[in-house]
CSV table of C-alpha atoms and ligand atoms in Angstrom, one decimal:
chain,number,residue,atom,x,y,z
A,1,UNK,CA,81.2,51.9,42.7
A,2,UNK,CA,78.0,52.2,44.3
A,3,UNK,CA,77.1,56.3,44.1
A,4,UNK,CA,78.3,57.9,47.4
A,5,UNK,CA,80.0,54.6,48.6
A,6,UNK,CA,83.1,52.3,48.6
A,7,UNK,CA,81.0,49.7,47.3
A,8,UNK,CA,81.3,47.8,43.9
A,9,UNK,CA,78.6,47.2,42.0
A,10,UNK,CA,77.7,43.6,41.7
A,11,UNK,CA,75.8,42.1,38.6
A,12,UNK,CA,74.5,38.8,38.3
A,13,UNK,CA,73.5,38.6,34.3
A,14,UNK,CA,71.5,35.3,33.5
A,15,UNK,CA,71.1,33.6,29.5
A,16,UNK,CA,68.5,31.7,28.4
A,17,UNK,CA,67.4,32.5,25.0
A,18,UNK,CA,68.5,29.5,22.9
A,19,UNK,CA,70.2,26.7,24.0
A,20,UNK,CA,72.9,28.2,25.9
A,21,UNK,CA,72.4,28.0,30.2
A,22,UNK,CA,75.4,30.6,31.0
A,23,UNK,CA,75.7,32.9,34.3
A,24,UNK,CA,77.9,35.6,34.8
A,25,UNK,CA,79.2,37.6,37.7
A,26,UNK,CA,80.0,41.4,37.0
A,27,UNK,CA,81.7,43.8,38.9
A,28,UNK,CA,81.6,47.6,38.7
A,29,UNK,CA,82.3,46.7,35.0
A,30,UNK,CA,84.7,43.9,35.1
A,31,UNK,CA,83.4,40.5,33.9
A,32,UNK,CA,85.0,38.0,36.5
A,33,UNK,CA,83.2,34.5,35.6
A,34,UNK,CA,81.0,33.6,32.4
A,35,UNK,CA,80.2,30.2,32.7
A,36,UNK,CA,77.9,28.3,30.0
A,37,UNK,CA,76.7,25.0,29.9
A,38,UNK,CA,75.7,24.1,26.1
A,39,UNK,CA,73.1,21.8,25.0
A,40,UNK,CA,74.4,19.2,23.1
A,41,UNK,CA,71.2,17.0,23.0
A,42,UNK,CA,70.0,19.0,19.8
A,43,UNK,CA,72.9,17.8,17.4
A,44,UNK,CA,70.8,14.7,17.4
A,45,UNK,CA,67.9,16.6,16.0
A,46,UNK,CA,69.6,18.6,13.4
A,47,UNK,CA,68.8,21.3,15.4
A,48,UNK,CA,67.2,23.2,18.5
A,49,UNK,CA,63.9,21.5,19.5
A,50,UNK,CA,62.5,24.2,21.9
A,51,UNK,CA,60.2,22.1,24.5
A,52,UNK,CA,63.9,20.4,25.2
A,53,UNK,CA,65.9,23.6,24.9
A,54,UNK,CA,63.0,24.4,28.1
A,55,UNK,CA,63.5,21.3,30.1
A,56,UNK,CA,67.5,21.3,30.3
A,57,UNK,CA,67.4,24.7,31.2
A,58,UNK,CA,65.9,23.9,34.0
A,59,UNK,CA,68.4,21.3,35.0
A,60,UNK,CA,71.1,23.4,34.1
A,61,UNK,CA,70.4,27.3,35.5
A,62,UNK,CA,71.1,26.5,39.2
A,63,UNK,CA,74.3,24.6,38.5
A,64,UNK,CA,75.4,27.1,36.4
A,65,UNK,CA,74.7,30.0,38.6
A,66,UNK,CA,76.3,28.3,41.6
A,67,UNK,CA,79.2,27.7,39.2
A,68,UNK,CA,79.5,31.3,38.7
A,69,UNK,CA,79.0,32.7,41.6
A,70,UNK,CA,82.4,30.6,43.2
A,71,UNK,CA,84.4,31.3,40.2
A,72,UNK,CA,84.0,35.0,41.3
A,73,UNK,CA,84.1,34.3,44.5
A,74,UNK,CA,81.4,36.5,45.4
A,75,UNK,CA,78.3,35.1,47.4
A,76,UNK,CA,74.2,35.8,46.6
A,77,UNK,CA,73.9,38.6,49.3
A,78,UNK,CA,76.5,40.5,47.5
A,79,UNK,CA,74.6,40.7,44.4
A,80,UNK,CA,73.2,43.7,43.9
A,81,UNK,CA,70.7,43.4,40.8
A,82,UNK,CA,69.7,40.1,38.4
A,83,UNK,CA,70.3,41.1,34.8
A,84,UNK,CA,68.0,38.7,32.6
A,85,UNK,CA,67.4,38.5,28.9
A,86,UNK,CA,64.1,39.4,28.5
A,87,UNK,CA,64.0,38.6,24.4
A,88,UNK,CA,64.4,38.1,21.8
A,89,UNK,CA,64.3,33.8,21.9
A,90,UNK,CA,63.0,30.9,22.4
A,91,UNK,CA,60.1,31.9,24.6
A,92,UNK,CA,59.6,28.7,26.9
A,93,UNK,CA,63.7,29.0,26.9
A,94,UNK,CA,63.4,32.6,28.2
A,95,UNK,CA,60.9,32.1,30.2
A,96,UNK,CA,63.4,29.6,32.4
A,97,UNK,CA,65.9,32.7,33.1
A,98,UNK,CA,63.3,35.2,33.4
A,99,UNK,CA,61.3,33.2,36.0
A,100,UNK,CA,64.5,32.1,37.7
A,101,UNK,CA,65.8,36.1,37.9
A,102,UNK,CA,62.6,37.3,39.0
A,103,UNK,CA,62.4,34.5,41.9
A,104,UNK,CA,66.2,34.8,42.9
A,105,UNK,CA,65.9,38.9,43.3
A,106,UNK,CA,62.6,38.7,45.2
A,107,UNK,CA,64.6,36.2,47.9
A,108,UNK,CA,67.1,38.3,48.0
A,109,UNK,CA,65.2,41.6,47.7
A,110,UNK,CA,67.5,43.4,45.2
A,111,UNK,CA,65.9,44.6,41.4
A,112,UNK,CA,65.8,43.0,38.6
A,113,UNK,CA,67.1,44.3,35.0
A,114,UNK,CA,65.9,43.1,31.7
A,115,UNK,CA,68.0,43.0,28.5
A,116,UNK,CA,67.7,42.7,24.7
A,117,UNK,CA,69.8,40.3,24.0
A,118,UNK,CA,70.5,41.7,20.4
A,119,UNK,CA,71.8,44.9,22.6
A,120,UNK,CA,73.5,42.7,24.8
A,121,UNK,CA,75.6,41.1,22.1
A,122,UNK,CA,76.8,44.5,20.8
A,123,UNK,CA,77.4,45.7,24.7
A,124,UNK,CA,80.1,42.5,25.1
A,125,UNK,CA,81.9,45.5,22.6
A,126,UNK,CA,81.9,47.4,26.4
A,127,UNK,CA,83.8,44.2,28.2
A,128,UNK,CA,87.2,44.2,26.8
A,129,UNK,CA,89.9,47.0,25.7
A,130,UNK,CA,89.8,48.7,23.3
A,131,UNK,CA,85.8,49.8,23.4
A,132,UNK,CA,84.5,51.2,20.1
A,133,UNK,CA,83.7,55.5,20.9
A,134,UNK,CA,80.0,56.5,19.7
A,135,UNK,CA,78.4,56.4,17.0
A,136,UNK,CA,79.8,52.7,15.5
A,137,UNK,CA,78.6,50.3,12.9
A,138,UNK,CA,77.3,47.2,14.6
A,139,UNK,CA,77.5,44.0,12.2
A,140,UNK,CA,75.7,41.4,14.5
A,141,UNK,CA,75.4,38.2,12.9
A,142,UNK,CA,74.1,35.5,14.7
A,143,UNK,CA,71.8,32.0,14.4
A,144,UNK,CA,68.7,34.4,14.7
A,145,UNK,CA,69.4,38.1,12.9
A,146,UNK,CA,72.2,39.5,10.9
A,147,UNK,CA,71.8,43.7,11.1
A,148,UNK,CA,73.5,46.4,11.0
A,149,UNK,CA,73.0,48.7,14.0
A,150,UNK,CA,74.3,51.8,13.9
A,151,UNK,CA,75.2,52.6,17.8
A,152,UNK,CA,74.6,55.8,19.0
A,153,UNK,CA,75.2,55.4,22.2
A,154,UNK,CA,74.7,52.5,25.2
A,155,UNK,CA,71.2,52.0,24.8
A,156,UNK,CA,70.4,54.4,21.5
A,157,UNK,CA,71.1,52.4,18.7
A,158,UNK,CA,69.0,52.6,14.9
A,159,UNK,CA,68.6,49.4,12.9
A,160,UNK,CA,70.3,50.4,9.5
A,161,UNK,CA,69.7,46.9,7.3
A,162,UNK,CA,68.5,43.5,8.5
A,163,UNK,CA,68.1,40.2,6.3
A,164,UNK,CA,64.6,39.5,4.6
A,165,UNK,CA,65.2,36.0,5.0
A,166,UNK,CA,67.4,33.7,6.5
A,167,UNK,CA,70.2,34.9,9.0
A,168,UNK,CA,73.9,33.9,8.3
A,169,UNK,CA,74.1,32.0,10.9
A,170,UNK,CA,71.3,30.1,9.6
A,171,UNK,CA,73.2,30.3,5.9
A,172,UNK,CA,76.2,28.5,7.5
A,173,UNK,CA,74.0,25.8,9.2
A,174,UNK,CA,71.7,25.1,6.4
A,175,UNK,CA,74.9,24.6,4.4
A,176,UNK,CA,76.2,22.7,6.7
A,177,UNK,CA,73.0,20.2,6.7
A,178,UNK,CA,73.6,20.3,2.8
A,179,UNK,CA,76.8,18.9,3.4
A,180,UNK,CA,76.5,16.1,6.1
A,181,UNK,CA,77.4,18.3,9.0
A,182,UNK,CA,75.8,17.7,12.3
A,183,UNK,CA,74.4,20.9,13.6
A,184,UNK,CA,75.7,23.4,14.5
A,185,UNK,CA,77.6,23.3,11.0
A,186,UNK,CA,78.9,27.0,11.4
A,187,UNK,CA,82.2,25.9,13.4
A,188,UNK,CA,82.8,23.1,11.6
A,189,UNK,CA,82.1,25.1,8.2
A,190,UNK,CA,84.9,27.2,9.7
A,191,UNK,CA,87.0,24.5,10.7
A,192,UNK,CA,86.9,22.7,7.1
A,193,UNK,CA,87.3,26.1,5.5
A,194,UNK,CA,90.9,26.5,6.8
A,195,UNK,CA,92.1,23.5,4.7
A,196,UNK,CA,90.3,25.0,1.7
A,197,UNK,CA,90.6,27.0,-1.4
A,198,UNK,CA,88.5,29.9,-1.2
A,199,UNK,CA,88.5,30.4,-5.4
A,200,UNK,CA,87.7,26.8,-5.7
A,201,UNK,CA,84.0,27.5,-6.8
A,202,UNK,CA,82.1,30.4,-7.4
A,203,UNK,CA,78.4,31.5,-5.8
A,204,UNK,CA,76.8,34.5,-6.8
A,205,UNK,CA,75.8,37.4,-4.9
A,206,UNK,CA,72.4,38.1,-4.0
A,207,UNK,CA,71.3,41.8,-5.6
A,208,UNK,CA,69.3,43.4,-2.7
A,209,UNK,CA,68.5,46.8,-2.5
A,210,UNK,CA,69.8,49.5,0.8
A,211,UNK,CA,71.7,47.8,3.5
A,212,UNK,CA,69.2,44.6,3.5
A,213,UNK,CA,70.4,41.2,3.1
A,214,UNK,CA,69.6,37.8,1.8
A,215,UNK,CA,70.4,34.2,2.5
A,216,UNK,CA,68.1,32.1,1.2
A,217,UNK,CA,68.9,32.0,-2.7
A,218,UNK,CA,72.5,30.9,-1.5
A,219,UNK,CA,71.2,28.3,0.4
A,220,UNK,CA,69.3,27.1,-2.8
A,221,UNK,CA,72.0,27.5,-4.7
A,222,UNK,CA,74.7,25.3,-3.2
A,223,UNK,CA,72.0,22.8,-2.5
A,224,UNK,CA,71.5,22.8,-6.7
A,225,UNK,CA,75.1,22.7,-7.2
A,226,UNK,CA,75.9,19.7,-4.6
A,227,UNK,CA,73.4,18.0,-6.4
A,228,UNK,CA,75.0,18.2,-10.1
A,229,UNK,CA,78.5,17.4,-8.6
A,230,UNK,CA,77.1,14.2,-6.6
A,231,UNK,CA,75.6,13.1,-10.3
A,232,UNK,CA,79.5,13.5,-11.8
A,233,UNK,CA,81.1,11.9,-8.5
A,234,UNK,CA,79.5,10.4,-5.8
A,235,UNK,CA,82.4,10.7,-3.6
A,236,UNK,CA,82.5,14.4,-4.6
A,237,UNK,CA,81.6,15.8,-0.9
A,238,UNK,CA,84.1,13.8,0.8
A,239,UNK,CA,87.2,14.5,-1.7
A,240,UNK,CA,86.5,18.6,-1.7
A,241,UNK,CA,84.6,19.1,1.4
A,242,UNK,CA,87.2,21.6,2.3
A,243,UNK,CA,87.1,22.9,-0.8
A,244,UNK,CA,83.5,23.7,-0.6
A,245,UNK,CA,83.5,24.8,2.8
A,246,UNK,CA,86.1,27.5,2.2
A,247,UNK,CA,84.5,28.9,-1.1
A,248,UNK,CA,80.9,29.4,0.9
A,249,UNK,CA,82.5,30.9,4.0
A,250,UNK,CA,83.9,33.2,1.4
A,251,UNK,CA,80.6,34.1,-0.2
A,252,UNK,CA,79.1,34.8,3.1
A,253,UNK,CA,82.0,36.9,4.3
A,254,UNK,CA,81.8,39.3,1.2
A,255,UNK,CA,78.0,39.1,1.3
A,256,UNK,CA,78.1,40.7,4.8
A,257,UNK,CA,81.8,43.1,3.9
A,258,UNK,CA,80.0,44.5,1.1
A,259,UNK,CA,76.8,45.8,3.2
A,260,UNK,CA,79.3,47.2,6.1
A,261,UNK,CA,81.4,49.1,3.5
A,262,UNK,CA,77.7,50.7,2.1
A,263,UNK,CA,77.2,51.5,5.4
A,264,UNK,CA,80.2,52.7,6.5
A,265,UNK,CA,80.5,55.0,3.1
A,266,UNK,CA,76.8,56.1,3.1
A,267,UNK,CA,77.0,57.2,7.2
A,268,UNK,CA,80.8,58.2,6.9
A,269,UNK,CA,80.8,56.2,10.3
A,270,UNK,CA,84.8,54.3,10.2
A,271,UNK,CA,84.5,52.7,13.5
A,272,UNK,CA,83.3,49.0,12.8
A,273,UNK,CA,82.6,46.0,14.9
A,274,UNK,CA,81.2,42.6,14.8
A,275,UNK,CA,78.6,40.7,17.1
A,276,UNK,CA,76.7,37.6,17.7
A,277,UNK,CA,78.0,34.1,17.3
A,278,UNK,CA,79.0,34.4,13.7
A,279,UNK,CA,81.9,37.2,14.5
A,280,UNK,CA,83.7,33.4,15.5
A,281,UNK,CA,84.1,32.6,12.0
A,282,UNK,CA,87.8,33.0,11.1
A,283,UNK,CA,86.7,33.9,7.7
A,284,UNK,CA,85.0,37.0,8.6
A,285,UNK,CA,87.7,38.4,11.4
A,286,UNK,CA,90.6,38.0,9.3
A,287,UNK,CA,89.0,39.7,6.3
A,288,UNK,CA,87.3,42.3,8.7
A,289,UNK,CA,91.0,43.1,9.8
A,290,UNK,CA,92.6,42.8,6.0
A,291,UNK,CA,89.1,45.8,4.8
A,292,UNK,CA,90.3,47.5,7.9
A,293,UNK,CA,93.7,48.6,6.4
A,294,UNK,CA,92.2,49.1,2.8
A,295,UNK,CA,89.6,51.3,3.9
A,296,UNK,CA,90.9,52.8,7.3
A,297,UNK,CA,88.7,51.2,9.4
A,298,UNK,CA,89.1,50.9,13.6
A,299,UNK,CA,87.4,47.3,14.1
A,300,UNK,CA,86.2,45.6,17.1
A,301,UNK,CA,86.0,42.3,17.4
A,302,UNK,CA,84.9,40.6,20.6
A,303,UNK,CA,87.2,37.4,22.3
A,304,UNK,CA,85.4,33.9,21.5
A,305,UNK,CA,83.9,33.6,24.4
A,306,UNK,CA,81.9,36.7,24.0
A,307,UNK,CA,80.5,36.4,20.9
A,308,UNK,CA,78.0,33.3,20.8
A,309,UNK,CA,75.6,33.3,23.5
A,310,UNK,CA,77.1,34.3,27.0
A,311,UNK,CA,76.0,35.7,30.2
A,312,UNK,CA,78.9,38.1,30.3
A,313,UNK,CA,77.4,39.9,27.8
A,314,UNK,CA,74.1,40.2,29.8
A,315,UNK,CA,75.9,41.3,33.0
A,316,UNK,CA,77.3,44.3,31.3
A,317,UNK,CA,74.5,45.2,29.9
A,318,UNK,CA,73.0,45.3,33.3
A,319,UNK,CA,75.9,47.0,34.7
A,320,UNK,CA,75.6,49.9,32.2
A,321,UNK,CA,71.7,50.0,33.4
A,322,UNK,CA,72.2,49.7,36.8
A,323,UNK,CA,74.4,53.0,36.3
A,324,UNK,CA,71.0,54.5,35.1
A,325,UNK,CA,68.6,52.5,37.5
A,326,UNK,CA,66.6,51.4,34.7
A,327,UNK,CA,65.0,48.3,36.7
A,328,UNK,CA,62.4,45.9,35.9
A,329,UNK,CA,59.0,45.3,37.6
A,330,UNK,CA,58.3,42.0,39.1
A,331,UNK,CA,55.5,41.5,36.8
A,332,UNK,CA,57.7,41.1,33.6
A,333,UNK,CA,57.5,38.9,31.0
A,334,UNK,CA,59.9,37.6,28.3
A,335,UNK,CA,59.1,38.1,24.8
A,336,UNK,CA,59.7,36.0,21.5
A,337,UNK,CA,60.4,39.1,19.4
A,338,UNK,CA,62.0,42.2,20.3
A,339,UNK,CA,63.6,44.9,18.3
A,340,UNK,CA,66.9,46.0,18.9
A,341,UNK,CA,66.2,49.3,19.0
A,342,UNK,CA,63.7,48.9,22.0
B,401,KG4,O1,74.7,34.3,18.8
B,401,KG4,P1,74.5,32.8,18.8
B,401,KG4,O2,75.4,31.9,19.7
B,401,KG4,O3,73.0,32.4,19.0
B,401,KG4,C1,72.0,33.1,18.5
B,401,KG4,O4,71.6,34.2,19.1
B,401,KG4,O5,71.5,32.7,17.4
B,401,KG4,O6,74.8,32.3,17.2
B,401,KG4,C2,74.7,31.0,16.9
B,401,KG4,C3,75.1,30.9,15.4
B,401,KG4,C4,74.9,29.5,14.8
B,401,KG4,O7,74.2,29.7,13.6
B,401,KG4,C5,76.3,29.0,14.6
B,401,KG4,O8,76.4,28.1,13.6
B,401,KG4,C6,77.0,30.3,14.3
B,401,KG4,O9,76.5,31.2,15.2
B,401,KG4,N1,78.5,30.2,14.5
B,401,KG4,C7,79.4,30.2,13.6
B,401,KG4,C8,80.7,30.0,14.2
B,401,KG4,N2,80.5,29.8,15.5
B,401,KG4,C9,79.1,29.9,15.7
B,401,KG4,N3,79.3,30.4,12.2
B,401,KG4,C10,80.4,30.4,11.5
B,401,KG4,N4,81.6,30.2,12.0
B,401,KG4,C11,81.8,30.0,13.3
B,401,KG4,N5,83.0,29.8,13.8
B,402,ZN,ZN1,72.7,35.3,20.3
């Protein structure tokens, strides 16, 4: 409720950053449409080609919004603030949502309120019951970053170990490429991996110092390895795809298990969730839950639709701001990089 009134607060959260159009309405907490319209031109290209991600943006956001707004049956003049992520992303991508937020609240003369949207995929932790109490260990692990955030509270939150190269998402979808897949390989890794044997083959674990990670000698690994088999047996990727599919996914799962339980030993922290569009992968959420009980963990883990890119997350965000009227100017522009902390 609005302070000193019977009136909700109404939050209109906009995505843009990748190649994800999604819209979301809000209400004094309560996410009551999330609505995404996904790109699928870029599985043609092996992956996202911004200047395109830009263009179908702009055919998508008004849809999208309209969409969103009927699903929650609420109309524009009962929006009270425009929740946009500012970064970071794609920036002729972000500049679509932040251009179309900024417009939208100036017809309507209501603010504006930019996100992170790294912050914004820990706060879809702040959507659903049961919400993580502060401080908790954040693994967000998504196409972009994979870090581990320790959360002090809605909008204090201290970067504890990041990858130096490639992000798991990116791991997964490099793999993926490897393989055959079509981009983006990290659902279908996941898919193939559930037919698999986990044990079937054996990648090593990068040794990198502190809470830090890395992805790319794995990458180079199982691109060495494919090779050698295909030499052997050229149908070798079609007979064990599965097979292969399962035993990465595994290697990735522990890479990222064994950095959380550093964490959560070396910050005594118990309370752990996961974030970003990687906390899909089966792989990871069932071993997440099977750690839990061996080391007395409480996890989070956020429903599907809140953890690859989604509006809902940015309305939330938004609504925890509003609650703090920490608005934009008019004048603001997105930005390509942007730390999680700030
Ligand atoms: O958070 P997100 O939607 O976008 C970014 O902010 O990057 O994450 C996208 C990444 C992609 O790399 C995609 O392959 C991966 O998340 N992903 C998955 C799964 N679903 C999405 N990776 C593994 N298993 C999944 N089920
Ligand atoms: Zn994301």
């Amino acid at each position: 409720m609005k302070p000193g009134t019977t009136k909700p607060i109404v939050i209109l959260g906009i995505e843009s950053s990748c190649d994800e159009t999604s819209a979301s309405v809000c209400i004094d907490g309560r996410i009551l449409s999330n609505v995404t319209a996904t790109q699928k031109i870029h599985e043609t290209y092996g992956g996202v080609i911004p200047e395109i991600a830009s263009r179908v943006h702009q055919q998508n956001i008004i849809p999208v919004v309209d969409i969103a707004l009927k699903n929650a049956k609420v109309s524009k003049n009962d929006i009270d603030a425009v929740a946009f992520t500012r970064g970071p992303g794609l920036l002729g991508a972000l500049l679509v949502g932040t251009s179309f937020a900024k417009s939208f609240a100036l017809a309507l003369d209501i603010p504006i309120i930019e996100v992170n949207h790294m912050q914004g995929h820990i706060m879809a932790h702040f959507i659903d019951e049961p919400k993580p109490a502060f401080p908790f260990l954040c693994l967000t692990v998504s196409g972009g970053h994979t870090q581990i955030v320790r959360v002090n509270d809605y909008f204090d939150m201290e970067l504890l170990g990041e990858t130096t190269d490639d992000a798991a998402g990116e791991a997964f979808d490099k793999t993926a490429k490897i393989l055959g897949l079509p981009y983006p390989g990290g659902p279908l890794i996941d898919r193939h991996a559930k037919l698999g044997n986990p044990a079937a083959f054996s990648f090593t674990e990068p040794q990198i110092p502190g809470l830090n990670f890395s992805f790319s000698g794995l990458k180079t690994q199982i691109m060495y390895f494919v090779k050698e088999q295909l030499k052997q047996n050229p149908h070798f990727l079609s007979e064990r795809i599965d097979d292969i599919c399962a035993s990465v996914q595994q290697r990735i799962v522990t890479i990222l298990l064994n950095k959380v339980k550093k964490a959560s030993d070396e910050t005594g922290i118990r309370q752990i969730a996961i974030a970003g569009g990687v906390s899909a992968n089966s792989g990871l959420r069932e071993t997440l839950q099977t750690w839990s009980r061996e080391h007395h963990w409480d996890v989070f883990i956020p429903a599907f639709e809140y953890c690859t890119d989604n509006a809902g997350m940015i309305a939330i965000t938004g609504y925890y701001k509003y609650l703090n009227q920490d608005f934009a100017s008019q004048d603001i522009s997105p930005l390509a990089r942007m730390a999680v902390t700030g």
